[in-house]
Short mmCIF file of C-alpha atoms and ligand atoms in Angstrom, two decimals:
data_model
loop_
_atom_site.label_atom_id
_atom_site.label_comp_id
_atom_site.label_asym_id
_atom_site.label_seq_id
_atom_site.Cartn_x
_atom_site.Cartn_y
_atom_site.Cartn_z
CA MET P 1 9.66 7.61 -6.31
CA PHE P 2 6.37 6.30 -6.29
CA GLU P 3 5.19 8.83 -9.12
CA GLY P 4 2.43 6.96 -11.27
CA LYS P 5 3.61 3.78 -9.66
CA THR P 6 1.48 0.81 -8.47
CA ILE P 7 1.94 -0.36 -4.95
CA LEU P 8 1.05 -3.81 -3.78
CA THR P 9 1.12 -5.20 -0.21
CA GLY P 10 -0.60 -8.80 0.93
CA VAL P 11 -0.95 -9.56 4.49
CA LYS P 12 -1.51 -13.17 5.93
CA PRO P 13 -4.42 -13.46 7.97
CA THR P 14 -2.58 -15.21 10.79
CA GLY P 15 -1.39 -14.28 14.18
CA THR P 16 -2.67 -10.98 16.41
CA PRO P 17 -0.89 -7.78 15.33
CA HIS P 18 1.25 -6.54 18.31
CA LEU P 19 2.51 -2.66 18.53
CA GLY P 20 5.78 -4.08 17.06
CA ASN P 21 3.80 -5.06 13.83
CA TYR P 22 1.87 -2.03 13.92
CA LEU P 23 4.90 0.33 14.09
CA GLY P 24 6.90 -1.58 11.91
CA ALA P 25 5.18 -2.93 9.17
CA ILE P 26 1.32 -1.84 9.40
CA LYS P 27 1.96 2.08 9.78
CA PRO P 28 4.64 2.10 7.12
CA ALA P 29 3.06 0.21 4.40
CA ILE P 30 -0.15 2.60 4.80
CA ALA P 31 1.96 5.99 4.73
CA LEU P 32 3.59 4.36 1.56
CA GLY P 33 0.53 3.30 -0.19
CA ASN P 34 -1.01 6.84 0.73
CA LYS P 35 2.19 8.70 -0.59
CA ALA P 36 1.72 6.70 -4.08
CA LEU P 37 -1.67 7.60 -4.17
CA GLU P 38 -0.70 11.44 -3.63
CA GLN P 39 1.58 10.85 -6.49
CA GLY P 40 -0.93 9.83 -8.82
CA GLY P 41 -0.03 6.25 -8.61
CA LYS P 42 -2.05 3.35 -7.62
CA HIS P 43 -2.17 1.23 -3.79
CA TYR P 44 -3.37 -2.51 -3.65
CA MET P 45 -3.76 -3.90 -0.18
CA PHE P 46 -5.14 -7.38 0.05
CA ILE P 47 -5.65 -10.13 2.45
CA ALA P 48 -3.76 -13.58 1.38
CA ASP P 49 -5.99 -15.76 2.84
CA TYR P 50 -4.81 -18.74 0.00
CA HIS P 51 -1.57 -18.17 1.51
CA ALA P 52 -2.92 -18.71 5.21
CA ILE P 53 -4.89 -22.03 4.38
CA ASN P 54 -1.35 -23.63 3.89
CA ALA P 55 -0.35 -23.46 7.71
CA GLU P 56 -4.15 -22.74 9.10
CA LYS P 57 -6.80 -25.41 8.45
CA ASN P 58 -9.56 -24.02 11.30
CA PRO P 59 -12.06 -22.04 9.10
CA GLU P 60 -13.21 -20.20 12.48
CA ILE P 61 -9.65 -18.96 13.03
CA LEU P 62 -9.23 -17.91 9.74
CA ARG P 63 -12.60 -15.96 9.84
CA GLU P 64 -11.89 -14.18 12.75
CA LYS P 65 -8.09 -13.30 12.08
CA THR P 66 -9.13 -11.83 8.47
CA LYS P 67 -11.93 -10.08 10.40
CA GLU P 68 -9.20 -8.72 12.90
CA ILE P 69 -6.58 -7.67 9.96
CA SER P 70 -9.18 -5.95 7.85
CA CYS P 71 -10.35 -3.87 10.97
CA ILE P 72 -6.66 -3.06 12.31
CA TYR P 73 -5.94 -1.91 8.63
CA LEU P 74 -8.75 0.10 8.28
CA ALA P 75 -8.22 1.52 11.65
CA SER P 76 -4.69 2.55 10.80
CA GLY P 77 -5.60 4.78 7.78
CA LEU P 78 -6.37 2.47 5.00
CA ASP P 79 -8.53 4.80 2.83
CA PRO P 80 -10.71 1.79 1.14
CA GLU P 81 -12.31 4.25 -1.33
CA LYS P 82 -9.16 5.28 -2.62
CA SER P 83 -6.87 2.09 -2.16
CA PHE P 84 -8.05 -1.40 -3.40
CA PHE P 85 -8.53 -3.31 -0.48
CA PHE P 86 -9.93 -6.68 -0.45
CA ARG P 87 -9.51 -10.25 -0.28
CA GLN P 88 -7.16 -12.90 -2.26
CA SER P 89 -9.87 -15.50 -2.38
CA ASP P 90 -12.45 -12.94 -4.05
CA ILE P 91 -10.47 -12.95 -6.98
CA PRO P 92 -10.70 -16.00 -8.77
CA GLU P 93 -8.22 -15.21 -11.52
CA ILE P 94 -5.56 -15.30 -9.07
CA PRO P 95 -5.51 -19.28 -9.11
CA GLU P 96 -5.65 -19.06 -12.98
CA ILE P 97 -2.60 -16.77 -13.05
CA THR P 98 -0.94 -19.06 -10.86
CA THR P 99 -1.66 -21.98 -12.89
CA ILE P 100 0.05 -20.24 -16.41
CA LEU P 101 2.90 -19.16 -13.90
CA TYR P 102 3.60 -22.54 -12.83
CA ALA P 103 4.68 -23.93 -16.11
CA TYR P 104 7.40 -20.96 -15.83
CA THR P 105 8.74 -21.96 -12.26
CA PRO P 106 11.67 -23.78 -11.94
CA LYS P 107 11.33 -26.60 -9.77
CA GLY P 108 14.63 -25.37 -8.33
CA PHE P 109 13.43 -22.18 -7.26
CA MET P 110 10.67 -23.75 -4.94
CA ASN P 111 13.21 -25.85 -3.15
CA LYS P 112 15.28 -22.74 -2.70
CA ALA P 113 12.39 -20.58 -1.46
CA HIS P 114 12.34 -19.01 2.17
CA ALA P 115 9.29 -20.40 3.47
CA TYR P 116 10.10 -23.75 2.34
CA LYS P 117 13.61 -24.07 3.72
CA ALA P 118 12.67 -22.60 7.01
CA ALA P 119 9.92 -25.53 7.14
CA VAL P 120 12.76 -27.94 6.08
CA ASP P 121 15.13 -26.58 8.54
CA LYS P 122 12.39 -26.79 11.28
CA ASN P 123 11.88 -30.45 10.47
CA ARG P 124 15.72 -31.53 10.42
CA GLU P 125 15.97 -29.63 13.78
CA ALA P 126 13.38 -31.82 15.39
CA GLY P 127 14.92 -34.96 13.65
CA LYS P 128 12.16 -35.48 11.33
CA PRO P 129 11.89 -36.30 7.68
CA ASP P 130 12.62 -32.79 5.30
CA ASP P 131 9.36 -32.79 3.96
CA ASP P 132 6.97 -33.88 7.18
CA GLY P 133 4.09 -31.92 7.40
CA ILE P 134 4.82 -29.93 4.30
CA ASN P 135 2.20 -29.48 1.86
CA MET P 136 2.14 -28.18 -1.73
CA GLY P 137 0.58 -24.98 -1.16
CA LEU P 138 3.56 -24.32 0.98
CA TYR P 139 6.15 -25.57 -1.34
CA THR P 140 4.65 -23.43 -4.23
CA TYR P 141 3.87 -20.71 -2.12
CA PRO P 142 6.47 -18.03 -4.27
CA THR P 143 4.11 -18.90 -7.49
CA LEU P 144 1.26 -17.93 -5.95
CA MET P 145 2.54 -14.74 -4.63
CA ALA P 146 4.21 -13.95 -8.07
CA ALA P 147 0.59 -14.29 -9.39
CA ASP P 148 -0.68 -11.66 -6.87
CA ILE P 149 1.99 -9.30 -8.02
CA VAL P 150 1.75 -9.66 -11.66
CA ALA P 151 -1.95 -9.91 -11.76
CA TYR P 152 -2.40 -5.77 -10.86
CA ASP P 153 0.84 -4.95 -12.75
CA SER P 154 2.47 -3.95 -9.60
CA ASP P 155 5.73 -1.89 -9.71
CA ILE P 156 6.74 -1.61 -6.21
CA VAL P 157 6.01 -4.50 -3.39
CA PRO P 158 6.99 -2.94 -0.30
CA VAL P 159 8.33 -6.03 1.98
CA GLY P 160 10.16 -7.28 5.14
CA LYS P 161 13.54 -8.86 4.44
CA ASP P 162 12.08 -12.40 4.68
CA GLN P 163 9.88 -11.62 1.55
CA VAL P 164 12.63 -10.19 -0.52
CA GLN P 165 13.50 -13.64 -2.06
CA HIS P 166 9.67 -13.91 -3.26
CA VAL P 167 9.48 -10.91 -5.10
CA GLU P 168 12.71 -11.71 -7.05
CA ILE P 169 11.43 -14.85 -7.91
CA ALA P 170 8.38 -13.29 -9.25
CA ARG P 171 10.54 -11.09 -11.23
CA ASP P 172 12.32 -14.01 -12.69
CA ILE P 173 9.35 -15.97 -13.82
CA ALA P 174 7.58 -12.97 -15.21
CA GLY P 175 10.83 -12.03 -17.32
CA ALA P 176 10.64 -15.83 -18.34
CA ILE P 177 7.01 -15.29 -19.61
CA ASN P 178 8.08 -12.07 -21.35
CA ALA P 179 11.14 -13.02 -22.96
CA HIS P 180 9.41 -16.92 -24.27
CA TYR P 181 6.75 -14.86 -25.95
CA ASN P 182 9.08 -11.96 -26.59
CA LYS P 183 6.29 -9.33 -25.45
CA GLU P 184 5.84 -7.05 -22.38
CA LEU P 185 3.29 -9.54 -21.01
CA LEU P 186 3.86 -9.23 -17.35
CA LYS P 187 4.92 -5.89 -15.44
CA LEU P 188 8.35 -6.67 -14.01
CA PRO P 189 8.12 -6.15 -9.89
CA THR P 190 10.72 -4.63 -7.62
CA TYR P 191 10.76 -5.12 -3.99
CA TYR P 192 10.74 -2.04 -1.67
CA PHE P 193 12.58 -2.65 1.58
CA ASP P 194 13.28 0.32 4.00
CA ASP P 195 16.19 0.19 6.08
CA ASN P 196 14.88 3.24 8.40
CA VAL P 197 11.56 1.38 9.37
CA ALA P 198 11.95 0.37 13.13
CA VAL P 199 12.37 -3.01 14.19
CA VAL P 200 10.48 -2.55 17.56
CA PRO P 201 12.12 -4.80 20.92
CA GLY P 202 9.87 -6.82 22.79
CA VAL P 203 9.53 -6.30 26.67
CA ASP P 204 12.65 -8.83 26.80
CA GLY P 205 15.10 -6.97 24.71
CA ARG P 206 14.75 -9.14 21.97
CA LYS P 207 13.01 -8.69 18.65
CA MET P 208 8.89 -8.24 19.57
CA SER P 209 7.43 -11.48 18.50
CA LYS P 210 4.58 -13.70 19.37
CA SER P 211 6.63 -16.61 19.58
CA TYR P 212 8.68 -15.23 22.26
CA GLY P 213 5.86 -14.33 24.54
CA ASN P 214 7.76 -10.35 24.91
CA VAL P 215 4.91 -8.25 22.90
CA ILE P 216 2.94 -5.15 23.78
CA PRO P 217 -0.43 -5.92 22.67
CA LEU P 218 -1.89 -3.21 19.95
CA PHE P 219 -5.69 -2.52 20.27
CA GLU P 220 -6.23 -3.90 23.66
CA ASP P 221 -7.38 -1.86 26.61
CA ASP P 222 -5.05 0.80 29.02
CA LYS P 223 -4.99 -2.17 31.35
CA SER P 224 -3.34 -4.63 29.19
CA ILE P 225 -0.96 -2.33 27.84
CA LYS P 226 0.34 -1.03 31.04
CA LYS P 227 0.94 -4.41 32.49
CA ALA P 228 2.80 -5.48 29.42
CA ILE P 229 4.79 -2.10 29.49
CA PHE P 230 5.41 -2.61 33.33
CA SER P 231 7.15 -5.61 32.69
CA ILE P 232 9.68 -4.13 30.48
CA LYS P 233 13.22 -5.74 31.70
CA THR P 234 15.21 -3.36 33.88
CA ASP P 235 17.51 -3.68 36.56
CA SER P 236 18.09 -2.21 40.47
CA ARG P 237 20.27 0.61 40.02
CA PRO P 238 18.58 3.63 41.75
CA MET P 239 17.13 6.63 39.99
CA GLU P 240 19.75 8.90 41.16
CA GLU P 241 22.61 6.59 39.15
CA PRO P 242 23.37 8.74 35.78
CA LYS P 243 22.40 6.16 33.07
CA ASN P 244 23.16 5.71 29.47
CA PRO P 245 19.78 5.88 27.73
CA ASP P 246 21.25 3.62 25.13
CA GLU P 247 21.39 1.17 27.40
CA ILE P 248 17.67 1.35 28.62
CA LEU P 249 15.28 -1.03 27.08
CA VAL P 250 12.40 1.25 27.59
CA TYR P 251 14.03 3.88 25.69
CA GLU P 252 14.86 2.06 23.10
CA ILE P 253 11.24 0.87 22.66
CA TYR P 254 10.33 4.68 23.13
CA LYS P 255 12.51 5.41 19.97
CA SER P 256 10.11 3.78 17.80
CA ILE P 257 7.06 5.93 18.88
CA ALA P 258 8.35 9.20 20.64
CA THR P 259 9.07 12.60 18.88
CA PRO P 260 12.63 14.06 18.60
CA GLU P 261 11.83 16.37 22.09
CA GLN P 262 10.07 13.50 23.86
CA LEU P 263 12.99 11.02 23.62
CA LYS P 264 15.62 13.73 24.16
CA GLU P 265 13.71 14.82 27.65
CA MET P 266 13.67 10.96 28.43
CA GLY P 267 17.54 10.81 27.55
CA ASP P 268 18.39 13.89 29.37
CA GLY P 269 16.37 12.46 32.47
CA LEU P 270 18.37 9.11 32.62
CA ARG P 271 21.49 10.71 32.11
CA GLN P 272 21.02 13.37 34.62
CA GLY P 273 19.48 10.54 37.08
CA LYS P 274 16.45 12.42 37.11
CA LEU P 275 13.92 9.94 35.93
CA GLY P 276 13.35 6.45 37.50
CA TYR P 277 11.99 3.31 35.63
CA GLY P 278 9.01 4.02 36.91
CA HIS P 279 8.71 7.39 35.46
CA ILE P 280 10.01 6.25 32.33
CA LYS P 281 8.04 3.35 31.82
CA ASN P 282 4.65 5.91 32.30
CA MET P 283 6.23 8.18 29.46
CA LEU P 284 6.17 5.17 27.09
CA LEU P 285 2.90 4.10 28.29
CA ASP P 286 1.30 7.90 27.78
CA ALA P 287 2.98 7.84 24.12
CA VAL P 288 1.53 4.59 23.09
CA ILE P 289 -1.86 5.60 24.36
CA ALA P 290 -1.49 8.69 22.63
CA GLU P 291 -0.21 6.69 19.48
CA ILE P 292 -3.23 4.46 19.37
CA LYS P 293 -6.38 5.78 20.94
CA GLU P 294 -8.01 6.94 17.92
CA ALA P 295 -7.17 4.12 16.12
CA ARG P 296 -8.16 1.99 18.70
CA GLU P 297 -11.99 3.32 18.57
CA LYS P 298 -12.09 2.90 15.19
CA TYR P 299 -11.10 -0.72 15.35
CA ASN P 300 -13.33 -1.37 18.17
CA TYR P 301 -16.40 0.27 15.81
CA TYR P 302 -15.17 -1.73 12.77
CA MET P 303 -14.98 -4.97 14.90
CA SER P 304 -18.36 -4.52 16.00
CA HIS P 305 -19.97 -3.50 12.56
CA PHE P 306 -18.09 -6.07 10.46
CA ASP P 307 -20.96 -6.27 7.89
CA GLU P 308 -19.82 -2.69 7.10
CA VAL P 309 -16.26 -3.69 6.53
CA GLU P 310 -17.25 -7.07 4.67
CA GLU P 311 -18.77 -4.61 2.04
CA MET P 312 -15.76 -2.68 1.52
CA LEU P 313 -13.90 -5.94 1.04
CA GLN P 314 -16.63 -6.77 -1.83
CA LYS P 315 -16.54 -3.52 -3.31
CA GLY P 316 -12.78 -3.87 -3.18
CA ALA P 317 -12.57 -7.04 -5.33
CA GLN P 318 -15.10 -5.57 -7.44
CA LYS P 319 -12.70 -2.80 -8.59
CA ALA P 320 -9.45 -5.03 -8.28
CA ARG P 321 -10.73 -7.62 -10.75
CA PRO P 322 -10.72 -5.49 -14.02
CA ALA P 323 -6.70 -5.53 -13.74
CA ALA P 324 -6.41 -9.39 -12.85
CA GLN P 325 -9.00 -10.06 -15.68
CA ALA P 326 -6.93 -8.16 -18.17
CA THR P 327 -3.48 -9.97 -17.06
CA LEU P 328 -5.21 -13.29 -17.31
CA LYS P 329 -6.52 -12.43 -20.55
CA ARG P 330 -3.20 -11.50 -22.33
CA LEU P 331 -1.60 -14.24 -21.02
CA LYS P 332 -4.47 -16.83 -22.29
CA ASP P 333 -4.26 -15.25 -25.63
CA ALA P 334 -0.27 -15.59 -25.56
CA VAL P 335 -0.14 -18.77 -23.92
CA PHE P 336 -2.72 -20.48 -26.38
CA GLY P 337 -2.24 -18.53 -29.48
CA ARG P 338 -6.16 -17.26 -29.46
N1 LIG W 401 4.23 -13.84 1.76
C1 LIG W 401 3.44 -12.39 2.26
C2 LIG W 401 4.07 -12.52 3.57
O1 LIG W 401 3.81 -13.74 4.12
C3 LIG W 401 2.37 -12.19 2.17
C4 LIG W 401 1.85 -12.21 0.26
C5 LIG W 401 0.93 -12.77 -0.22
C6 LIG W 401 2.25 -11.03 -0.15
N2 LIG W 401 1.28 -12.36 -1.72
C7 LIG W 401 2.02 -11.42 -1.84
C8 LIG W 401 3.10 -9.88 0.03
C9 LIG W 401 2.12 -10.47 -2.36
C10 LIG W 401 3.25 -9.12 -0.77
C11 LIG W 401 2.98 -8.92 -2.12
O2 LIG W 401 3.82 -11.62 4.33
#
């Protein structure tokens, strides 16, 4: 399905990714990109730092998060020689394209956009005025995202559920422009949402999320990972009591990382009362460490050699720019009748 297609993923440099992000978003995105590359397609992977400044105003934090995210992607198998890997803010055509897209963005789309609506809902819950603390960057978020998408002639945008609507808005804006000039100026993107990708529960059983404080860290040392895994909720039933594995949180988390054989071993052990909670936590710990070990070494290397990463990002921007330049030229020629 990816033959010759252009896949584009953007990631905001906010928060520190945890194991749930890694298994549920980072690894699948890289795998998809690599699949497209194998099938003669293209893969763009960029750090959406313009999107991040709507919420994060501290330059040190932005710098640190950008560093972290880029090292995580490189460590997790993104090949900057094959994929286009760069910062959004290093492509000056993006804000120019955004400005043109504004003229085709119905304000009503923005009122209904998920990022803005979520912020309004939060204000209402807190008893504050609807637009309290909301800046125009957040309000117009989907138009900037549409510019990201059309700039590189993206066919497919892999997204989480919350971003589906933003890709639909991008498609609508691109469609409106093409219709107005009666010309295929912009590629119409589609989103790709994979239902099979794991949603990893956190140590308390809710979705793993930093805001719940229930995460298993990603590239930290064994001790921190062990501490999180051993805090996973269990009950006081004795080992000998046969248990239904599907009711056991450790097993649920194991599902997202174990091979079918490993999973069967844990499931059988629980059903037969042969494995206790200590055992299964150690099995999970071993699987997590085996999964991340190599990537963690690479991550630590890149974090302490960020000059090398910076060079990759700069090269990536140089490689990505021509497509954005061509899109901008097509738009300006059409819009201004040049
Ligand atoms: N809005 C996306 C998010 O919060 C990040 C993003 C910005 C993006 N531009 C994009 C994703 C373009 C895909 C394509 O996750």
